[in-house]
Amino acid sequence: MKILVCNVGSTSLKYRLFDLTNGEDTLSEGRMERVGTQAGAWTHKDAGAEAVKQTLPIPDYATGIRLMQVALLERALERMETLDCVAFKVVHAKGVTGVQLLDETVLSAMAAFNTVAPSHNPPYIAAIRQFQHALPNTPMIGSFETGFHADMPPKAFLYSVPINLYKTHAIRRYGFHGASHEYVSTRTAELMGHKDFKLISCHLGGSGSLCAVVNGKSIDTNLGLSLQCGIMHNNRCGDIDPYIPIYLMKDYGYTLEQVETMLNKQSGLLGMSGVSNDLRDVEAAAEAGNEDAKNAVESYCYQIQKQIGSYAAAMGGVDAISFAGGIGENSALVRKKALEGLAFMGVALDLEKNEGAKPDCELTGKSSRARIFAIATNEEIVVARKAKAYLLEHA
Ligand code: ADP
């Protein structure tokens, strides 16, 4: 069974072609970073071959998809039609979650939430339509990022606004990064050797979220109706006082569009540092003495730290903390600063192991009661397994 998984991130396009017939073989995989710029970075690797790295303009997702198709047909696939399905790590749809065949009803439900997921839903819908056009007889299956959080209790998902907004407009906390949090929970359970424990899963990438997981189930997470809240993101603001936009619009004449662009594209690490939306650049600028960049890094880590404390309180303790995502896996500085001073609650990082850590690995300090891990998340395998189960169930 050949399944191509496409992961259209906020700044990246990752893909992996699996053969799940007998085992879980990866035939080909690749990632494009800095999508939307003239300086895109593309790595493509076929099984048994060296990775090919290129720097080239990837101005939009459509270009990225075309490049990917050409690369897959060179070696891994004879024809695109030999795929059993294309599976997508889709983000958000009104009234729809879990694993779904991406038909017109589901695409419309996704479009109905374009306003709350403006950086994610439109590129996803465009990518899915492009595949539907190229492969009209191949099923397109979506695994929604909200699925892992679907059983959160009302006290975690209801907002303190008039209850009618939930009842009539479906305004509630949904949570995202479900595939990553699910992978991290499962992998952490393997490393812990048992399943019943309290975990804080920190998925830190271009978008980031934390999730409180009790015995493998999400009980709370810090993304909401949109991906606009929680900790700051690469260029999105995270939690801010909801009166900031109202004040700017009423007293300073900002338009709705200006406020939306500011919150959605000009804030977060980019907006605070004035340097870049990529933490690597912001860390380098901070190191070189840029005060705004230093504040951005400090704030980013402080926000993660406060969320960890809050989830430890919500769960009545914490047995494990796992870091994943481009930042969680690679930034020793973020892991160190986020966990600094948490010895009072039994959390202490091994500072030596933390430097240059290669996930998957354990970073638990000697005095720590909670175990700490860096995990190379694999959202694609979670999506591929779900797509396979769907195809078998609906065969
Ligand atoms: P997305 O959320 O777009 O899918 P990723 O999970 O791949 O993205 O995370 C991308 C982010 O990871 C980049 O914006 C960059 O800030 C960060 N990152 C990648 N490598 C490093 C590194 N070595 N040090 C610090 N940050 C890194």
GROMACS .gro file of C-alpha atoms and ligand atoms in nm:
model
  422
    1MET     CA    1   0.000   0.000   0.000
    2LYS     CA    2   0.165   0.324  -0.117
    3ILE     CA    3   0.070   0.639   0.067
    4LEU     CA    4   0.210   0.985   0.000
    5VAL     CA    5   0.178   1.212   0.302
    6CYS     CA    6   0.193   1.586   0.249
    7ASN     CA    7   0.246   1.821   0.537
    8VAL     CA    8   0.186   2.179   0.433
    9GLY     CA    9   0.338   2.373   0.729
   10SER     CA   10   0.318   2.747   0.780
   11THR     CA   11   0.663   2.792   0.622
   12SER     CA   12   0.746   2.445   0.500
   13LEU     CA   13   0.631   2.161   0.278
   14LYS     CA   14   0.729   1.817   0.395
   15TYR     CA   15   0.643   1.494   0.219
   16ARG     CA   16   0.705   1.129   0.269
   17LEU     CA   17   0.617   0.838   0.046
   18PHE     CA   18   0.546   0.522   0.245
   19ASP     CA   19   0.502   0.163   0.147
   20LEU     CA   20   0.285   0.025   0.427
   21THR     CA   21   0.211  -0.308   0.256
   22ASN     CA   22   0.399  -0.522   0.506
   23GLY     CA   23   0.605  -0.292   0.723
   24GLU     CA   24   0.652   0.082   0.736
   25ASP     CA   25   0.905   0.156   0.463
   26THR     CA   26   0.986   0.507   0.354
   27LEU     CA   27   1.050   0.508  -0.023
   28SER     CA   28   1.122   0.876  -0.052
   29GLU     CA   29   1.105   1.188   0.156
   30GLY     CA   30   1.178   1.554   0.139
   31ARG     CA   31   1.134   1.891   0.295
   32MET     CA   32   1.120   2.239   0.160
   33GLU     CA   33   1.193   2.520   0.402
   34ARG     CA   34   1.144   2.894   0.370
   35VAL     CA   35   0.858   2.836   0.128
   36GLY     CA   36   0.728   3.171   0.006
   37THR     CA   37   1.076   3.315  -0.047
   38GLN     CA   38   1.338   3.332  -0.321
   39ALA     CA   39   1.578   3.145  -0.092
   40GLY     CA   40   1.393   2.817  -0.049
   41ALA     CA   41   1.589   2.518   0.079
   42TRP     CA   42   1.493   2.176  -0.056
   43THR     CA   43   1.623   1.841   0.054
   44HIS     CA   44   1.500   1.529  -0.125
   45LYS     CA   45   1.604   1.175  -0.043
   46ASP     CA   46   1.512   0.846  -0.205
   47ALA     CA   47   1.563   0.524  -0.004
   48GLY     CA   48   1.917   0.393  -0.055
   49ALA     CA   49   2.036   0.715  -0.220
   50GLU     CA   50   2.218   1.020  -0.096
   51ALA     CA   51   2.009   1.324  -0.001
   52VAL     CA   52   2.006   1.597  -0.265
   53LYS     CA   53   2.009   1.952  -0.127
   54GLN     CA   54   1.931   2.259  -0.329
   55THR     CA   55   1.874   2.627  -0.265
   56LEU     CA   56   1.620   2.766  -0.510
   57PRO     CA   57   1.323   3.001  -0.525
   58ILE     CA   58   1.006   2.836  -0.390
   59PRO     CA   59   0.771   3.133  -0.417
   60ASP     CA   60   0.455   2.936  -0.334
   61TYR     CA   61   0.319   2.593  -0.246
   62ALA     CA   62   0.210   2.519  -0.603
   63THR     CA   63   0.574   2.543  -0.715
   64GLY     CA   64   0.679   2.320  -0.424
   65ILE     CA   65   0.425   2.053  -0.520
   66ARG     CA   66   0.536   2.053  -0.884
   67LEU     CA   67   0.902   2.009  -0.780
   68MET     CA   68   0.806   1.723  -0.546
   69GLN     CA   69   0.611   1.535  -0.816
   70VAL     CA   70   0.903   1.552  -1.060
   71ALA     CA   71   1.142   1.422  -0.791
   72LEU     CA   72   0.912   1.131  -0.692
   73LEU     CA   73   0.873   1.018  -1.053
   74GLU     CA   74   1.250   1.005  -1.106
   75ARG     CA   75   1.301   0.701  -0.886
   76ALA     CA   76   1.042   0.618  -0.620
   77LEU     CA   77   0.724   0.597  -0.828
   78GLU     CA   78   0.662   0.478  -1.182
   79ARG     CA   79   0.345   0.679  -1.213
   80MET     CA   80   0.157   0.897  -0.965
   81GLU     CA   81  -0.148   0.673  -1.026
   82THR     CA   82   0.020   0.384  -0.838
   83LEU     CA   83  -0.049   0.571  -0.513
   84ASP     CA   84  -0.327   0.421  -0.298
   85CYS     CA   85  -0.399   0.762  -0.156
   86VAL     CA   86  -0.254   1.102  -0.085
   87ALA     CA   87  -0.290   1.181   0.284
   88PHE     CA   88  -0.280   1.531   0.427
   89LYS     CA   89  -0.215   1.659   0.776
   90VAL     CA   90  -0.501   1.902   0.742
   91VAL     CA   91  -0.551   2.173   1.000
   92HIS     CA   92  -0.903   2.293   1.064
   93ALA     CA   93  -1.263   2.249   0.950
   94LYS     CA   94  -1.589   2.374   1.094
   95GLY     CA   95  -1.784   2.085   1.248
   96VAL     CA   96  -1.540   1.824   1.117
   97THR     CA   97  -1.242   1.651   1.279
   98GLY     CA   98  -1.069   1.310   1.288
   99VAL     CA   99  -0.988   1.124   0.966
  100GLN     CA  100  -1.195   1.214   0.660
  101LEU     CA  101  -1.218   1.160   0.287
  102LEU     CA  102  -1.147   1.505   0.147
  103ASP     CA  103  -1.460   1.552  -0.062
  104GLU     CA  104  -1.639   1.877  -0.143
  105THR     CA  105  -1.830   1.876   0.190
  106VAL     CA  106  -1.510   1.854   0.392
  107LEU     CA  107  -1.328   2.109   0.173
  108SER     CA  108  -1.622   2.347   0.225
  109ALA     CA  109  -1.600   2.290   0.601
  110MET     CA  110  -1.229   2.378   0.579
  111ALA     CA  111  -1.305   2.690   0.375
  112ALA     CA  112  -1.560   2.789   0.643
  113PHE     CA  113  -1.265   2.826   0.882
  114ASN     CA  114  -1.033   3.012   0.639
  115THR     CA  115  -1.072   3.323   0.852
  116VAL     CA  116  -0.942   3.151   1.165
  117ALA     CA  117  -0.664   2.955   0.989
  118PRO     CA  118  -0.559   3.200   0.715
  119SER     CA  119  -0.199   3.077   0.684
  120HIS     CA  120  -0.293   2.710   0.681
  121ASN     CA  121  -0.635   2.634   0.529
  122PRO     CA  122  -0.605   2.823   0.197
  123PRO     CA  123  -0.265   2.665   0.104
  124TYR     CA  124  -0.397   2.323   0.210
  125ILE     CA  125  -0.716   2.357   0.009
  126ALA     CA  126  -0.513   2.474  -0.291
  127ALA     CA  127  -0.271   2.180  -0.253
  128ILE     CA  128  -0.555   1.928  -0.222
  129ARG     CA  129  -0.729   2.068  -0.530
  130GLN     CA  130  -0.404   2.051  -0.724
  131PHE     CA  131  -0.370   1.682  -0.634
  132GLN     CA  132  -0.738   1.611  -0.710
  133HIS     CA  133  -0.683   1.764  -1.051
  134ALA     CA  134  -0.368   1.562  -1.120
  135LEU     CA  135  -0.501   1.235  -0.972
  136PRO     CA  136  -0.880   1.230  -1.014
  137ASN     CA  137  -0.912   0.859  -0.923
  138THR     CA  138  -0.685   0.859  -0.616
  139PRO     CA  139  -0.850   0.909  -0.276
  140MET     CA  140  -0.741   1.217  -0.086
  141ILE     CA  141  -0.758   1.155   0.289
  142GLY     CA  142  -0.719   1.414   0.563
  143SER     CA  143  -0.621   1.365   0.924
  144PHE     CA  144  -0.724   1.679   1.110
  145GLU     CA  145  -0.480   1.836   1.356
  146THR     CA  146  -0.768   1.900   1.594
  147GLY     CA  147  -0.850   1.526   1.628
  148PHE     CA  148  -0.610   1.449   1.913
  149HIS     CA  149  -0.774   1.716   2.131
  150ALA     CA  150  -1.136   1.623   2.056
  151ASP     CA  151  -1.196   1.477   2.403
  152MET     CA  152  -1.075   1.774   2.611
  153PRO     CA  153  -1.319   1.853   2.892
  154PRO     CA  154  -1.550   2.160   2.860
  155LYS     CA  155  -1.355   2.349   3.130
  156ALA     CA  156  -1.054   2.334   2.897
  157PHE     CA  157  -1.226   2.409   2.567
  158LEU     CA  158  -1.491   2.669   2.655
  159TYR     CA  159  -1.400   3.038   2.639
  160SER     CA  160  -1.530   3.285   2.896
  161VAL     CA  161  -1.753   3.465   2.644
  162PRO     CA  162  -2.132   3.436   2.609
  163ILE     CA  163  -2.213   3.066   2.576
  164ASN     CA  164  -2.419   3.134   2.264
  165LEU     CA  165  -2.098   3.196   2.070
  166TYR     CA  166  -2.011   2.831   2.129
  167LYS     CA  167  -2.360   2.707   2.066
  168THR     CA  168  -2.427   2.903   1.748
  169HIS     CA  169  -2.082   2.974   1.597
  170ALA     CA  170  -1.874   2.679   1.728
  171ILE     CA  171  -1.637   2.922   1.902
  172ARG     CA  172  -1.426   2.711   2.138
  173ARG     CA  173  -1.070   2.594   2.189
  174TYR     CA  174  -0.986   2.323   1.933
  175GLY     CA  175  -0.610   2.282   1.963
  176PHE     CA  176  -0.374   2.184   1.680
  177HIS     CA  177  -0.050   1.991   1.609
  178GLY     CA  178  -0.247   1.675   1.693
  179ALA     CA  179  -0.029   1.445   1.479
  180SER     CA  180   0.289   1.568   1.648
  181HIS     CA  181   0.149   1.559   2.003
  182GLU     CA  182   0.015   1.207   1.935
  183TYR     CA  183   0.352   1.091   1.798
  184VAL     CA  184   0.539   1.251   2.088
  185SER     CA  185   0.302   1.089   2.342
  186THR     CA  186   0.342   0.744   2.185
  187ARG     CA  187   0.720   0.774   2.150
  188THR     CA  188   0.760   0.911   2.503
  189ALA     CA  189   0.556   0.613   2.633
  190GLU     CA  190   0.798   0.378   2.452
  191LEU     CA  191   1.096   0.555   2.609
  192MET     CA  192   0.929   0.559   2.953
  193GLY     CA  193   0.840   0.189   2.923
  194HIS     CA  194   0.475   0.245   3.022
  195LYS     CA  195   0.169   0.440   2.915
  196ASP     CA  196   0.020   0.586   3.229
  197PHE     CA  197   0.192   0.914   3.303
  198LYS     CA  198   0.153   1.290   3.291
  199LEU     CA  199   0.331   1.442   2.995
  200ILE     CA  200   0.384   1.796   2.872
  201SER     CA  201   0.441   1.773   2.499
  202CYS     CA  202   0.611   2.084   2.357
  203HIS     CA  203   0.582   2.106   1.980
  204LEU     CA  204   0.796   2.406   1.889
  205GLY     CA  205   0.823   2.487   1.519
  206GLY     CA  206   0.722   2.780   1.300
  207SER     CA  207   0.394   2.735   1.486
  208GLY     CA  208   0.421   2.603   1.839
  209SER     CA  209   0.193   2.456   2.099
  210LEU     CA  210   0.210   2.275   2.429
  211CYS     CA  211  -0.023   1.995   2.529
  212ALA     CA  212  -0.104   1.841   2.866
  213VAL     CA  213  -0.138   1.467   2.811
  214VAL     CA  214  -0.267   1.230   3.078
  215ASN     CA  215  -0.230   0.857   3.003
  216GLY     CA  216  -0.197   0.928   2.630
  217LYS     CA  217  -0.499   1.165   2.606
  218SER     CA  218  -0.492   1.541   2.552
  219ILE     CA  219  -0.664   1.716   2.842
  220ASP     CA  220  -0.561   2.071   2.747
  221THR     CA  221  -0.358   2.257   2.489
  222ASN     CA  222  -0.274   2.621   2.429
  223LEU     CA  223  -0.387   2.677   2.071
  224GLY     CA  224  -0.752   2.769   2.045
  225LEU     CA  225  -1.016   2.851   1.789
  226SER     CA  226  -0.726   2.971   1.577
  227LEU     CA  227  -0.349   2.923   1.570
  228GLN     CA  228  -0.320   3.284   1.677
  229CYS     CA  229  -0.285   3.224   2.052
  230GLY     CA  230  -0.070   3.036   2.303
  231ILE     CA  231   0.305   3.101   2.290
  232MET     CA  232   0.435   3.336   2.021
  233HIS     CA  233   0.502   3.178   1.682
  234ASN     CA  234   0.744   3.261   1.402
  235ASN     CA  235   0.542   3.561   1.282
  236ARG     CA  236   0.211   3.528   1.473
  237CYS     CA  237   0.152   3.694   1.804
  238GLY     CA  238   0.034   3.423   2.044
  239ASP     CA  239  -0.160   3.532   2.355
  240ILE     CA  240  -0.206   3.908   2.375
  241ASP     CA  241  -0.458   4.131   2.544
  242PRO     CA  242  -0.770   4.112   2.320
  243TYR     CA  243  -0.814   4.487   2.363
  244ILE     CA  244  -0.493   4.573   2.173
  245PRO     CA  245  -0.666   4.545   1.831
  246ILE     CA  246  -0.973   4.735   1.957
  247TYR     CA  247  -0.757   5.017   2.094
  248LEU     CA  248  -0.551   5.041   1.773
  249MET     CA  249  -0.862   5.050   1.557
  250LYS     CA  250  -1.065   5.292   1.769
  251ASP     CA  251  -0.796   5.537   1.875
  252TYR     CA  252  -0.531   5.510   1.602
  253GLY     CA  253  -0.741   5.439   1.292
  254TYR     CA  254  -0.593   5.098   1.213
  255THR     CA  255  -0.806   4.909   0.963
  256LEU     CA  256  -0.918   4.551   1.016
  257GLU     CA  257  -0.679   4.440   0.740
  258GLN     CA  258  -0.384   4.621   0.901
  259VAL     CA  259  -0.454   4.462   1.237
  260GLU     CA  260  -0.497   4.119   1.082
  261THR     CA  261  -0.170   4.144   0.888
  262MET     CA  262   0.010   4.270   1.198
  263LEU     CA  263  -0.111   3.983   1.416
  264ASN     CA  264  -0.078   3.714   1.152
  265LYS     CA  265   0.239   3.808   0.965
  266GLN     CA  266   0.435   4.076   1.147
  267SER     CA  267   0.433   3.963   1.509
  268GLY     CA  268   0.585   3.677   1.709
  269LEU     CA  269   0.962   3.623   1.680
  270LEU     CA  270   0.975   3.837   1.365
  271GLY     CA  271   0.781   4.128   1.508
  272MET     CA  272   0.953   4.133   1.845
  273SER     CA  273   1.308   4.094   1.711
  274GLY     CA  274   1.272   4.296   1.391
  275VAL     CA  275   1.528   4.048   1.253
  276SER     CA  276   1.367   3.731   1.117
  277ASN     CA  277   1.091   3.478   1.164
  278ASP     CA  278   1.354   3.204   1.193
  279LEU     CA  279   1.477   3.140   1.546
  280ARG     CA  280   1.826   3.057   1.416
  281ASP     CA  281   1.862   3.414   1.287
  282VAL     CA  282   1.709   3.563   1.602
  283GLU     CA  283   1.941   3.359   1.828
  284ALA     CA  284   2.241   3.473   1.621
  285ALA     CA  285   2.134   3.839   1.640
  286ALA     CA  286   2.080   3.809   2.018
  287GLU     CA  287   2.427   3.659   2.053
  288ALA     CA  288   2.567   3.953   1.855
  289GLY     CA  289   2.409   4.194   2.105
  290ASN     CA  290   2.081   4.298   1.939
  291GLU     CA  291   1.856   4.397   2.235
  292ASP     CA  292   1.526   4.337   2.055
  293ALA     CA  293   1.642   3.992   1.946
  294LYS     CA  294   1.751   3.915   2.303
  295ASN     CA  295   1.408   4.015   2.434
  296ALA     CA  296   1.235   3.803   2.169
  297VAL     CA  297   1.433   3.492   2.267
  298GLU     CA  298   1.384   3.560   2.641
  299SER     CA  299   1.010   3.614   2.596
  300TYR     CA  300   0.969   3.306   2.378
  301CYS     CA  301   1.133   3.082   2.638
  302TYR     CA  302   0.950   3.252   2.928
  303GLN     CA  303   0.615   3.188   2.763
  304ILE     CA  304   0.699   2.819   2.724
  305GLN     CA  305   0.817   2.802   3.085
  306LYS     CA  306   0.495   2.957   3.219
  307GLN     CA  307   0.285   2.716   3.012
  308ILE     CA  308   0.481   2.420   3.149
  309GLY     CA  309   0.411   2.539   3.503
  310SER     CA  310   0.045   2.585   3.426
  311TYR     CA  311   0.005   2.235   3.278
  312ALA     CA  312   0.191   2.078   3.570
  313ALA     CA  313  -0.071   2.245   3.792
  314ALA     CA  314  -0.358   2.132   3.566
  315MET     CA  315  -0.239   1.770   3.577
  316GLY     CA  316  -0.139   1.770   3.945
  317GLY     CA  317   0.226   1.705   3.855
  318VAL     CA  318   0.440   1.609   3.559
  319ASP     CA  319   0.626   1.283   3.489
  320ALA     CA  320   0.776   1.375   3.152
  321ILE     CA  321   0.843   1.676   2.931
  322SER     CA  322   0.919   1.615   2.563
  323PHE     CA  323   1.044   1.868   2.309
  324ALA     CA  324   0.978   1.830   1.936
  325GLY     CA  325   0.946   2.040   1.619
  326GLY     CA  326   1.223   2.233   1.440
  327ILE     CA  327   1.296   2.442   1.751
  328GLY     CA  328   1.221   2.179   2.019
  329GLU     CA  329   1.451   1.927   1.851
  330ASN     CA  330   1.734   2.164   1.762
  331SER     CA  331   1.754   2.457   1.999
  332ALA     CA  332   1.951   2.366   2.313
  333LEU     CA  333   1.913   2.730   2.420
  334VAL     CA  334   1.533   2.720   2.415
  335ARG     CA  335   1.517   2.389   2.606
  336LYS     CA  336   1.763   2.523   2.864
  337LYS     CA  337   1.589   2.856   2.918
  338ALA     CA  338   1.239   2.704   2.918
  339LEU     CA  339   1.333   2.461   3.196
  340GLU     CA  340   1.557   2.697   3.397
  341GLY     CA  341   1.454   2.730   3.761
  342LEU     CA  342   1.200   2.445   3.753
  343ALA     CA  343   1.392   2.228   4.004
  344PHE     CA  344   1.129   2.328   4.266
  345MET     CA  345   0.880   2.111   4.077
  346GLY     CA  346   1.121   1.825   4.014
  347VAL     CA  347   1.233   1.928   3.665
  348ALA     CA  348   1.607   1.954   3.598
  349LEU     CA  349   1.781   1.932   3.262
  350ASP     CA  350   2.117   1.762   3.206
  351LEU     CA  351   2.295   2.066   3.065
  352GLU     CA  352   2.578   1.866   2.909
  353LYS     CA  353   2.349   1.622   2.727
  354ASN     CA  354   2.130   1.912   2.619
  355GLU     CA  355   2.411   2.074   2.418
  356GLY     CA  356   2.432   1.910   2.078
  357ALA     CA  357   2.156   1.660   2.164
  358LYS     CA  358   2.050   1.437   1.875
  359PRO     CA  359   1.685   1.335   1.909
  360ASP     CA  360   1.551   1.090   2.005
  361CYS     CA  361   1.739   1.125   2.332
  362GLU     CA  362   1.688   1.165   2.704
  363LEU     CA  363   1.804   1.486   2.871
  364THR     CA  364   1.699   1.418   3.230
  365GLY     CA  365   1.926   1.574   3.492
  366LYS     CA  366   2.045   1.369   3.793
  367SER     CA  367   1.816   1.543   4.042
  368SER     CA  368   1.509   1.547   3.817
  369ARG     CA  369   1.193   1.357   3.913
  370ALA     CA  370   1.037   1.423   3.573
  371ARG     CA  371   1.209   1.272   3.270
  372ILE     CA  372   1.299   1.504   2.982
  373PHE     CA  373   1.327   1.404   2.617
  374ALA     CA  374   1.399   1.556   2.277
  375ILE     CA  375   1.204   1.366   2.015
  376ALA     CA  376   1.230   1.378   1.637
  377THR     CA  377   0.860   1.406   1.569
  378ASN     CA  378   0.717   1.204   1.283
  379GLU     CA  379   0.381   1.353   1.198
  380GLU     CA  380   0.382   1.180   0.860
  381ILE     CA  381   0.378   0.824   0.999
  382VAL     CA  382   0.086   0.911   1.227
  383VAL     CA  383  -0.108   1.043   0.926
  384ALA     CA  384  -0.006   0.746   0.704
  385ARG     CA  385  -0.119   0.492   0.966
  386LYS     CA  386  -0.454   0.667   1.003
  387ALA     CA  387  -0.499   0.685   0.625
  388LYS     CA  388  -0.419   0.313   0.594
  389ALA     CA  389  -0.672   0.228   0.868
  390TYR     CA  390  -0.932   0.443   0.690
  391LEU     CA  391  -0.869   0.273   0.354
  392LEU     CA  392  -0.891  -0.075   0.509
  393GLU     CA  393  -1.208   0.015   0.697
  394HIS     CA  394  -1.375   0.158   0.386
  395ALA     CA  395  -1.245  -0.103   0.136
  396ADP     P1  396   0.690   2.429   1.063
  396ADP     O1  397   0.623   2.465   1.191
  396ADP     O2  398   0.684   2.536   0.960
  396ADP     O3  399   0.650   2.293   1.012
  396ADP     P2  400   0.944   2.325   1.174
  396ADP     O4  401   0.883   2.239   1.277
  396ADP     O5  402   1.033   2.259   1.074
  396ADP     O6  403   0.845   2.419   1.092
  396ADP     O7  404   1.029   2.438   1.251
  396ADP     C1  405   1.087   2.542   1.180
  396ADP     C2  406   1.164   2.630   1.275
  396ADP     O8  407   1.264   2.553   1.344
  396ADP     C3  408   1.241   2.738   1.202
  396ADP     O9  409   1.164   2.855   1.196
  396ADP     C4  410   1.362   2.759   1.292
  396ADP    O10  411   1.332   2.871   1.373
  396ADP     C5  412   1.369   2.640   1.383
  396ADP     N1  413   1.497   2.570   1.379
  396ADP     C6  414   1.537   2.473   1.293
  396ADP     N2  415   1.665   2.436   1.322
  396ADP     C7  416   1.706   2.511   1.428
  396ADP     C8  417   1.825   2.519   1.504
  396ADP     N3  418   1.931   2.443   1.477
  396ADP     N4  419   1.829   2.608   1.606
  396ADP     C9  420   1.722   2.686   1.635
  396ADP     N5  421   1.608   2.682   1.566
  396ADP    C10  422   1.598   2.597   1.464
   0.00000   0.00000   0.00000
